[in-house]
Each structure stands twice: as structure tokens, then as C-alpha cells.
Short mmCIF file of C-alpha atoms and ligand atoms in Angstrom, two decimals:
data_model
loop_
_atom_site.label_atom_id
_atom_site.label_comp_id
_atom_site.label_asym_id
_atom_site.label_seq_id
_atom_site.Cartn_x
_atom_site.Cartn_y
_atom_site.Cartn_z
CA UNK A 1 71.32 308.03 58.20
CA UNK A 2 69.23 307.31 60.95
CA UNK A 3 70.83 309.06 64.24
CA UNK A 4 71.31 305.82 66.62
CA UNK A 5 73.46 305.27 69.56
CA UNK A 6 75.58 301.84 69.97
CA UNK A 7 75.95 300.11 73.43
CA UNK A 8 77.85 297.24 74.40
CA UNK A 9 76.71 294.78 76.82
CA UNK A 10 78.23 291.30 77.83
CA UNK A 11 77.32 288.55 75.62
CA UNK A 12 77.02 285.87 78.01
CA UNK A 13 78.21 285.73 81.62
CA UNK A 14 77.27 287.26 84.92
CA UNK A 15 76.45 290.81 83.64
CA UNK A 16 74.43 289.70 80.64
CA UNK A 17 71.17 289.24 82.59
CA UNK A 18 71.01 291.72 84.58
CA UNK A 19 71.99 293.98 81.85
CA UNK A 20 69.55 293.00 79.57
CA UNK A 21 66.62 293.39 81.72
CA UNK A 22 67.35 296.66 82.97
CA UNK A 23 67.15 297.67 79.20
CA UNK A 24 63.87 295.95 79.06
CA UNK A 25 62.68 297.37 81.94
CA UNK A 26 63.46 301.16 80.32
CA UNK A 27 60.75 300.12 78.13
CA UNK A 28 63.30 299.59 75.36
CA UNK A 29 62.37 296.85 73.24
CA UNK A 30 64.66 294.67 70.94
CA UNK A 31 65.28 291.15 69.85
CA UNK A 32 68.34 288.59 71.71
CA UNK A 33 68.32 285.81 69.79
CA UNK A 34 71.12 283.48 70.68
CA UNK A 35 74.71 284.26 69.29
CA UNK A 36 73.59 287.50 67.79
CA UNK A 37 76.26 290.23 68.32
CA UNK A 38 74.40 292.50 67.16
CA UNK A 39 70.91 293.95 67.42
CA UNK A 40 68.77 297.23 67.34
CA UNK A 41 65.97 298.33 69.55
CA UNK A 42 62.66 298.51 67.68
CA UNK A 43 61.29 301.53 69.50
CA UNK A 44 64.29 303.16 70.88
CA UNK A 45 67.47 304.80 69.11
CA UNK A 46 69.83 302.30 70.12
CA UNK A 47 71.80 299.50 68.83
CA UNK A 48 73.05 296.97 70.95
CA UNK A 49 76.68 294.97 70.66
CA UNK A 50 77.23 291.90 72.54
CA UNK A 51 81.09 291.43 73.22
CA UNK A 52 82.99 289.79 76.11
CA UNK A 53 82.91 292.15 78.51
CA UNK A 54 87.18 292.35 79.22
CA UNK A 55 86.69 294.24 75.35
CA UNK A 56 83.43 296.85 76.34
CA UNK A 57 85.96 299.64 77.93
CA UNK A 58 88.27 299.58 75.34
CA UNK A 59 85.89 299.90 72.61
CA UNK A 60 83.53 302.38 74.49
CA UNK A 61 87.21 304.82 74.76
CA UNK A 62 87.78 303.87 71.00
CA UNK A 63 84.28 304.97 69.95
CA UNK A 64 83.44 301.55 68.45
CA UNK A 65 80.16 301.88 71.34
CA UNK A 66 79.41 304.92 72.42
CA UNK A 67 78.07 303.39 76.00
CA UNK A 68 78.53 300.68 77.64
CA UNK A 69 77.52 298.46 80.76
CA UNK A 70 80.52 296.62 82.12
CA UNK A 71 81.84 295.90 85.80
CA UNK A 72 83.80 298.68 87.55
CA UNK A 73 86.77 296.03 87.69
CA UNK A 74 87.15 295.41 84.12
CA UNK A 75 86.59 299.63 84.02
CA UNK A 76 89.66 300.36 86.60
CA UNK A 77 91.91 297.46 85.52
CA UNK A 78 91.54 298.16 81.59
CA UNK A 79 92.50 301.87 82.46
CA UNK A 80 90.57 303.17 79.34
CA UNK A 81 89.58 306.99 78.85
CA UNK A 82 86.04 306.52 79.82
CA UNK A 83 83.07 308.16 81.63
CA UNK A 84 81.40 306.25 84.53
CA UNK A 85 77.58 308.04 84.15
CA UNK A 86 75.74 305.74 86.84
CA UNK A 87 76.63 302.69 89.20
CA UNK A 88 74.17 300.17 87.96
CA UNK A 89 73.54 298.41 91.96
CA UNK A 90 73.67 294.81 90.22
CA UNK A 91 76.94 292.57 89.95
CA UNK A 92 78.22 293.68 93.36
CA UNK A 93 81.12 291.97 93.85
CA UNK A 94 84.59 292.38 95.74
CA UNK A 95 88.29 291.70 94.26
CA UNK A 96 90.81 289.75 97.14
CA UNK A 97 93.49 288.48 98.34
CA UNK A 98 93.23 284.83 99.30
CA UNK A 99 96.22 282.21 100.61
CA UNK A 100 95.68 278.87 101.61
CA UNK A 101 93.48 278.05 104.65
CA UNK A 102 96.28 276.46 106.85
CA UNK A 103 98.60 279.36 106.09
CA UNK A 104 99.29 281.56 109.11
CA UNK A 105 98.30 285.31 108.21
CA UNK A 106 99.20 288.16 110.42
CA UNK A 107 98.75 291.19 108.08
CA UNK A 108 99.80 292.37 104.28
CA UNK A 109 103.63 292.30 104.83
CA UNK A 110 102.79 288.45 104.57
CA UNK A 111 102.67 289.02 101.04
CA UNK A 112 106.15 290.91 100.45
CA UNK A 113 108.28 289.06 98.02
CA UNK A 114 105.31 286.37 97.19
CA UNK A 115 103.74 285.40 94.11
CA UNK A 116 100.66 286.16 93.65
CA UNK A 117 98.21 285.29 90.80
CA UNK A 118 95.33 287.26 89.28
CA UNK A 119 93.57 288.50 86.36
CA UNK A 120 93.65 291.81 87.63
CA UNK A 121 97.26 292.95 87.92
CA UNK A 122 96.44 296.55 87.84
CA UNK A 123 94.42 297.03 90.18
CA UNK A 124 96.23 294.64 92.13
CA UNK A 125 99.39 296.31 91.47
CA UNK A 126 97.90 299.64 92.72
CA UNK A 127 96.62 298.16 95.76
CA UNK A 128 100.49 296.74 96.77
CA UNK A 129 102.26 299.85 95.74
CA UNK A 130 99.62 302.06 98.41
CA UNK A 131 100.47 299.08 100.94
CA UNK A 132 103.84 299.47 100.23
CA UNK A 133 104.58 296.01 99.45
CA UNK A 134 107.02 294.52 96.35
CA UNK A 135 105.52 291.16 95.54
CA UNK A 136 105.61 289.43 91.93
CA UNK A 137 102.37 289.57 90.24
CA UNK A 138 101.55 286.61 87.61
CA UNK A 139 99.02 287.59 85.51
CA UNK A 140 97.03 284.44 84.50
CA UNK A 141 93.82 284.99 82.52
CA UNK A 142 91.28 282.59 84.24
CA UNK A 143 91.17 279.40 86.70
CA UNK A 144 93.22 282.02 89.21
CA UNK A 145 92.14 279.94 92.54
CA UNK A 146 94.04 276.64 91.49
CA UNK A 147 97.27 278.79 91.73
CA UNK A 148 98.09 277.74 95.01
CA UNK A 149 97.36 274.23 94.69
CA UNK A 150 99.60 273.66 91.95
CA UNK A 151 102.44 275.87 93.58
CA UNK A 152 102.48 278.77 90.91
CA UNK A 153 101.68 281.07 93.22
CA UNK A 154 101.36 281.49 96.97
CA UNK A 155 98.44 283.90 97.37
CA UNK A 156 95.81 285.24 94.57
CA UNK A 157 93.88 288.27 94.00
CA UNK A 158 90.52 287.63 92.27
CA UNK A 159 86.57 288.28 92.48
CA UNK A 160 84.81 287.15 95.29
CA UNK A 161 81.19 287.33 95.76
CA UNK A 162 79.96 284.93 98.69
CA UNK A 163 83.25 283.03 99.37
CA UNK A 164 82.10 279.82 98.27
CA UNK A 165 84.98 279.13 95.27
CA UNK A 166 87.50 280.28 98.05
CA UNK A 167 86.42 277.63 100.12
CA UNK A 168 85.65 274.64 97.38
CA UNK A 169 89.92 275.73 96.71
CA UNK A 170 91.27 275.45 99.88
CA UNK A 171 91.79 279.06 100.23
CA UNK A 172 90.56 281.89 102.77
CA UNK A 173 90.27 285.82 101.99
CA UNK A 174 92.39 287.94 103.87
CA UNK A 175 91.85 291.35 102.36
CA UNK A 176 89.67 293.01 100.39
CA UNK A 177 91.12 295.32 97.86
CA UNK A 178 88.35 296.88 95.61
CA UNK A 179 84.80 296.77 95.32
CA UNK A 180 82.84 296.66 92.10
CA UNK A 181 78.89 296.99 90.62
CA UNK A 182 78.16 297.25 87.39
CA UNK A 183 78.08 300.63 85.43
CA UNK A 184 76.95 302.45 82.71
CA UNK A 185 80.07 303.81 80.56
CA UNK A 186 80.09 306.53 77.88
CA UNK A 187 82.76 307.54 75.86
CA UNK A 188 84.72 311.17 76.78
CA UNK A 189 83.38 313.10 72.92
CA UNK A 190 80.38 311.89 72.65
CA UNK A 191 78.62 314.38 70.15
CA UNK A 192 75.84 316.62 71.57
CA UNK A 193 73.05 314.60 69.88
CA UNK A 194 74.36 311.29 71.00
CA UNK A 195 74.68 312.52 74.79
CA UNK A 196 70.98 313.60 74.69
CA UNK A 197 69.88 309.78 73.37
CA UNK A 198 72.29 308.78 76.43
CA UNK A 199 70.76 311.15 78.98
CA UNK A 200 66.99 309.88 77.56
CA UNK A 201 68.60 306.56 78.47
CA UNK A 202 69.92 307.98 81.67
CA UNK A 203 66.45 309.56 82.74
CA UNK A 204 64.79 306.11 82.02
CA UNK A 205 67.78 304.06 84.10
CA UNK A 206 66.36 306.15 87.26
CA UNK A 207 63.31 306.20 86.77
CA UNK A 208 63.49 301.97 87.30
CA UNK A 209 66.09 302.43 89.71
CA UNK A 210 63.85 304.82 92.28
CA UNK A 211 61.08 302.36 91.64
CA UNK A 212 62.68 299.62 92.78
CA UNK A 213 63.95 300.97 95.86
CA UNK A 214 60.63 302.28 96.71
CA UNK A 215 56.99 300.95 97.19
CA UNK A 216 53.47 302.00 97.53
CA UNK A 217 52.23 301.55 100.55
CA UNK A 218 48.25 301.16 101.01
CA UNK A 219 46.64 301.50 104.38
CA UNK A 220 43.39 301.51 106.60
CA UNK A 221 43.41 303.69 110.13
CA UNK A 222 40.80 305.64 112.07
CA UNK A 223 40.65 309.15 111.69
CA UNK A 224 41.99 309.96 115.00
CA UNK A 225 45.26 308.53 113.97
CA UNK A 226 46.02 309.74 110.88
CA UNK A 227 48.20 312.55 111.73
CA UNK A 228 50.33 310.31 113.47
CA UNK A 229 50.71 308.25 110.49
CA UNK A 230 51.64 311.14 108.05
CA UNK A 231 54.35 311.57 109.82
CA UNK A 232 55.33 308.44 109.88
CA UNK A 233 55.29 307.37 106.16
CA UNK A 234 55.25 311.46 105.10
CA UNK A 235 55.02 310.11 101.10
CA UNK A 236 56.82 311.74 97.98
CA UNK A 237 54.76 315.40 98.41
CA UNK A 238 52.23 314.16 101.32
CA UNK A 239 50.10 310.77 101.75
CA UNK A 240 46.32 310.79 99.76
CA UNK A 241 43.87 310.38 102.31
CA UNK A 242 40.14 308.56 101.44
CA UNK A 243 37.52 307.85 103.26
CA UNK A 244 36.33 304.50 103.91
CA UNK A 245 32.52 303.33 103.44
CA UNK A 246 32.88 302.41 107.33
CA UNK A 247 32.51 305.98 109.43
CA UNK A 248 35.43 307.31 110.94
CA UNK A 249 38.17 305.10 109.05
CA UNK A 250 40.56 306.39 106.63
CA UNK A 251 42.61 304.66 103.73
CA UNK A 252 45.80 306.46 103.60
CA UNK A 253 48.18 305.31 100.63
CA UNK A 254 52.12 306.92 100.24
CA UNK A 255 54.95 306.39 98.70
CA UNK A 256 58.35 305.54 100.84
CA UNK A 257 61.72 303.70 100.56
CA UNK A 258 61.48 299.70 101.41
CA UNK A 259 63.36 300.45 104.45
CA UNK A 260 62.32 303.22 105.88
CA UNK A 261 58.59 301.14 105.65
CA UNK A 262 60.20 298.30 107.89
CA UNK A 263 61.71 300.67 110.08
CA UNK A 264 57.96 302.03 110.80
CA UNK A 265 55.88 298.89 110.67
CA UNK A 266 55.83 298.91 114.42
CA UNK A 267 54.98 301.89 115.06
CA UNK A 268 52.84 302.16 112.28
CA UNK A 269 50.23 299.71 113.98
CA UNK A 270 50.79 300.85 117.08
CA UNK A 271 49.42 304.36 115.55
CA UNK A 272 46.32 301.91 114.59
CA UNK A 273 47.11 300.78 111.25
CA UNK A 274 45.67 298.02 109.58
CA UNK A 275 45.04 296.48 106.14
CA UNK A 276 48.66 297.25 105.01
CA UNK A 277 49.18 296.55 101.87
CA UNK A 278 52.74 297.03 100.10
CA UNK A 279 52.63 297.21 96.30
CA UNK A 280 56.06 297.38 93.91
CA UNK A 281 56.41 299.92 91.81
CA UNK A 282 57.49 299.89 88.25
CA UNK A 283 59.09 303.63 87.36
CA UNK A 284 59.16 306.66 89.55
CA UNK A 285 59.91 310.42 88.27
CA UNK A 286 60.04 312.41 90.78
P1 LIG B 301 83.53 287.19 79.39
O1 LIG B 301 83.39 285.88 78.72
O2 LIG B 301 82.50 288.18 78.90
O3 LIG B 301 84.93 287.74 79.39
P2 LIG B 301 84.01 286.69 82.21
O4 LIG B 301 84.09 285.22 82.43
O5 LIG B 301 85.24 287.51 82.13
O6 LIG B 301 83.10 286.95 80.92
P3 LIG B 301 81.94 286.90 84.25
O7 LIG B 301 82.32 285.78 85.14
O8 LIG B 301 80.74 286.74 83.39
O9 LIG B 301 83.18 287.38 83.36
O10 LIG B 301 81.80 288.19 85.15
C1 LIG B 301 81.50 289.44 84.59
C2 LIG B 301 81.54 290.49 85.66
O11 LIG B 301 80.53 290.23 86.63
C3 LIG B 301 82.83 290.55 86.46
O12 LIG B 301 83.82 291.31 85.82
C4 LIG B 301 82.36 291.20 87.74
O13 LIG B 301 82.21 292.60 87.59
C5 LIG B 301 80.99 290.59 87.92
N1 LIG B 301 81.06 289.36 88.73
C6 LIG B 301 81.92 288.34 88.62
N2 LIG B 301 81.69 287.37 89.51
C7 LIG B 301 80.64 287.77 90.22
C8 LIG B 301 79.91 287.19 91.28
N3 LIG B 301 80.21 286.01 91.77
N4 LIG B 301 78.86 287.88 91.74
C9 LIG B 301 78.52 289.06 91.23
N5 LIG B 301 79.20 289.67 90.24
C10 LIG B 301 80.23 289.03 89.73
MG1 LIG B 302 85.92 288.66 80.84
#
């Protein structure tokens, strides 16, 4: 049998994009057609199953996937034997509390002997135990921010992102509770030749994320100011230096983080650059 690793993504929903082209972008190639749930790369050792992504801990713990990608909620609140092996920096999100926009709020005691509804009554019911605060959770499994409205509930805890659904329901956020990205999940026994396919996938998964953080940064100065400029955008071992055609001008290109470049862009022309060019990069290995 060929030796193959299995990862589950989310079939369709916030994650799924995201997910899917950060696979891509590891060079690993496979096909998506629509309602597939399952599918195997053509050039890597992996096999990929789409599931809803409330089911990708507990069948990364039960060893149905080996990895997984899946938001750190569904990770914490599922409470499934699982390893975390890198926070993915996409699907940032935040769980919260939220009560109706005319209630008065003075603090979290305002929520001791409430009802509150959520899809996350773990990690809710975590957050109220370290607060110190008995309040009846009602787990409902979707629609959480009509709760209110409809008098089930008098506060909610669910996923915010920019506030907007709050807002469309009549309801404000009052405290945040947990924060959440997406991550890459692997089961606790995974056998030594299946954690060396996961580390390959690993070493590729930083490779895009360095890139993307970082750019290459292209530059004309003259010669009298390119010391100052070195230190100013020192590069991954140190800047290349060229000459230009024109005497006395350099073209220095480096390497440097997106916001360390901003940071310097002042003082960067006030050194005498010019003809700065900023170029994306695809995969870094450092
Ligand atoms: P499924 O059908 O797979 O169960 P779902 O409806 O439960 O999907 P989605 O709404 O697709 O879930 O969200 C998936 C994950 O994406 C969430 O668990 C969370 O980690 C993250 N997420 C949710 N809402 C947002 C948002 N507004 N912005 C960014 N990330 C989000
Ligand atoms: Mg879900």
C-alpha cells in the first residue's frame, strides 16, 4: 500500500478557502471538484477529506485523519486529544459575550444567574467558572444572536469577527472571552513515517508563511549612502549590492519584513534612496 497521509479540511464555509489555498500554495496539487469528500494530491502523499469542520477534531483524535486544519474554537470546545503543530494566521476571529444594546452593562457579575446562549458551552463554561460567575448556559447549535430577541436568552456567547451581525441583532459585545485562528492539527500517535510526511508538510507551511510576511525590496542610491542603507534594511545575511550603468549609483536589493520596510521608508529616502521597488515573495527557507 502506498504510504499516504489523510487530512481533513472544511468542506464549505469560512475555513474552506483559505485552507485550500494554503495547500495549493505548498505546491501540493489535487483536484476539488464540487461535493467531493474525498480527494488525493497528485504529486504529494496526501489525501484530503472534506467534513464539516465541528467533526475534524474528533476524527483527527480518533485517527480517521491523521491532520487536520480546523479553528482553535471548534479545537478547545470539542476537547479532543489532539496536537496543535502551527497557528495557521487566517480565520482570526474572537468568541463574546453580547446583550442587547439598550441593556445597561457595568461588568461580568451582570451575567450571574442569566441565560445565556451559545454554540460554545465549553469554552464558555470555562470562561464563567474563572470569572466566578453561575449563569445557565443553553446550548443552541446555530442562529445564536436571535436569542435575545425572542427572549430565550438574555445575553449570548458566539464568534465575532467585525461586529457587524451584533449590530444587524440589536446586540453589543461586552467581553471578549477567547480568541481563535485557524490551525494545523495532528493526531497524538502518529507513526514515525506519517510524522515525517507531516513535518514535509510542516516545512512547506513556513516556507509560504515567511514569504508572505516578507518582501524583496529593490533599490537605487549613490554610493556614498549605501552604508547607511545596509543598516537600515540589513537583509536575511546582508543586502547584494550592483552597480548601476550610471557612475557612482548603486542598486541595492534585500530581503525584510513588510513592516519593518514601512517603518524605514522615511528614512530610507532621506539616506537617498530612490527607484524602490517592493516585490512579493512566494516561499522563503531560511
Ligand atoms: P460547518 O458547516 O463546516 O459546520 P460552520 O457554519 O460551523 O461550518 P463557519 O461559519 O464556516 O462554520 O466557520 C468556520 C470557522 O471559521 C469558525 O469555527 C471560526 O473558527 C472561523 N470563523 C467563523 N466566523 C468567522 C468570521 N466572521 N471571520 C473569520 N473567521 C471566522
Ligand atoms: Mg460547524
Amino acid at each position: 500500500m502506498e504510504k499516504i497521509i489523510r487530512i481533513a479540511v472544511q468542506k464549505s464555509g469560512r475555513l474552506s478557502d483559505d485552507s485550500l489555498s494554503l495547500i495549493k500554495e505548498c505546491g501540493i496539487k489535487f483536484y476539488n471538484g464540487t461535493g467531493k469528500l474525498k480527494s488525493t494530491s497528485t504529486n504529494f502523499p496526501i489525501e484530503f477529506l472534506f467534513l464539516r469542520d465541528d467533526d475534524i477534531p474528533g476524527y483527527v483524535a480518533d485517527g480517521v485523519a491523521d491532520l487536520g486544519i480546523v479553528g482553535q474554537n471548534e479545537v478547545v470546545e470539542k476537547d479532543k486529544n489532539v496536537t496543535t503543530m502551527k497557528a495557521l494566521g487566517f480565520s482570526k476571529c474572537r468568541l463574546s459575550l453580547a446583550v442587547a444594546k439598550g441593556q445597561e452593562y457595568n461588568g461580568v457579575e451582570f451575567f450571574e444567574g442569566k441565560n445565556i446562549a451559545t454554540s460554545y458551552p465549553k469554552i464558555l463554561g470555562d470562561y464563567l467558572k474563572s470569572q466566578n460567575i453561575n449563569a445557565d448556559i443553553h446550548e443552541i447549535s446555530g442562529s445564536v444572536e436571535i436569542a435575545p430577541s425572542i427572549g430565550l436568552a438574555e445575553g449570548i456567547c458566539d464568534i465575532v469577527s467585525s461586529g457587524s451581525t451584533l449590530m444587524m441583532n440589536g446586540l453589543k459585545e461586552v467581553e471578549e472571552i477567547f480568541k481563535s485562528e485557524a490551525v494545523l492539527i495532528a493526531n497524538n500517535d502518529l507513526p514515525d513515517w506519517k510524522k515525517e510526511i507531516a513535518e514535509k508538510l510542516l516545512f512547506r507551511i513556513n516556507a509560504v508563511q515567511k514569504g508572505k510576511s516578507s518582501k524583496y525590496v529593490l533599490l537605487n542610491a549613490p554610493n556614498e549612502s549605501i552604508e547607511r542603507i545596509i543598516s537600515l534594511i540589513p537583509g536575511m545575511r546582508s543586502p547584494t549590492i550592483l552597480p548601476l550603468a550610471q557612475e557612482g549609483w548603486s542598486s541595492v536589493h534585500s530581503v525584510l519584513n513588510e513592516d519593518q520596510f514601512w517603518e524605514n521608508i522615511e528614512e530610507l529616502r532621506a539616506a537617498g534612496a530612490e527607484g524602490i521597488l517592493v516585490v512579493p515573495i512566494e516561499k522563503m527557507i531560511l
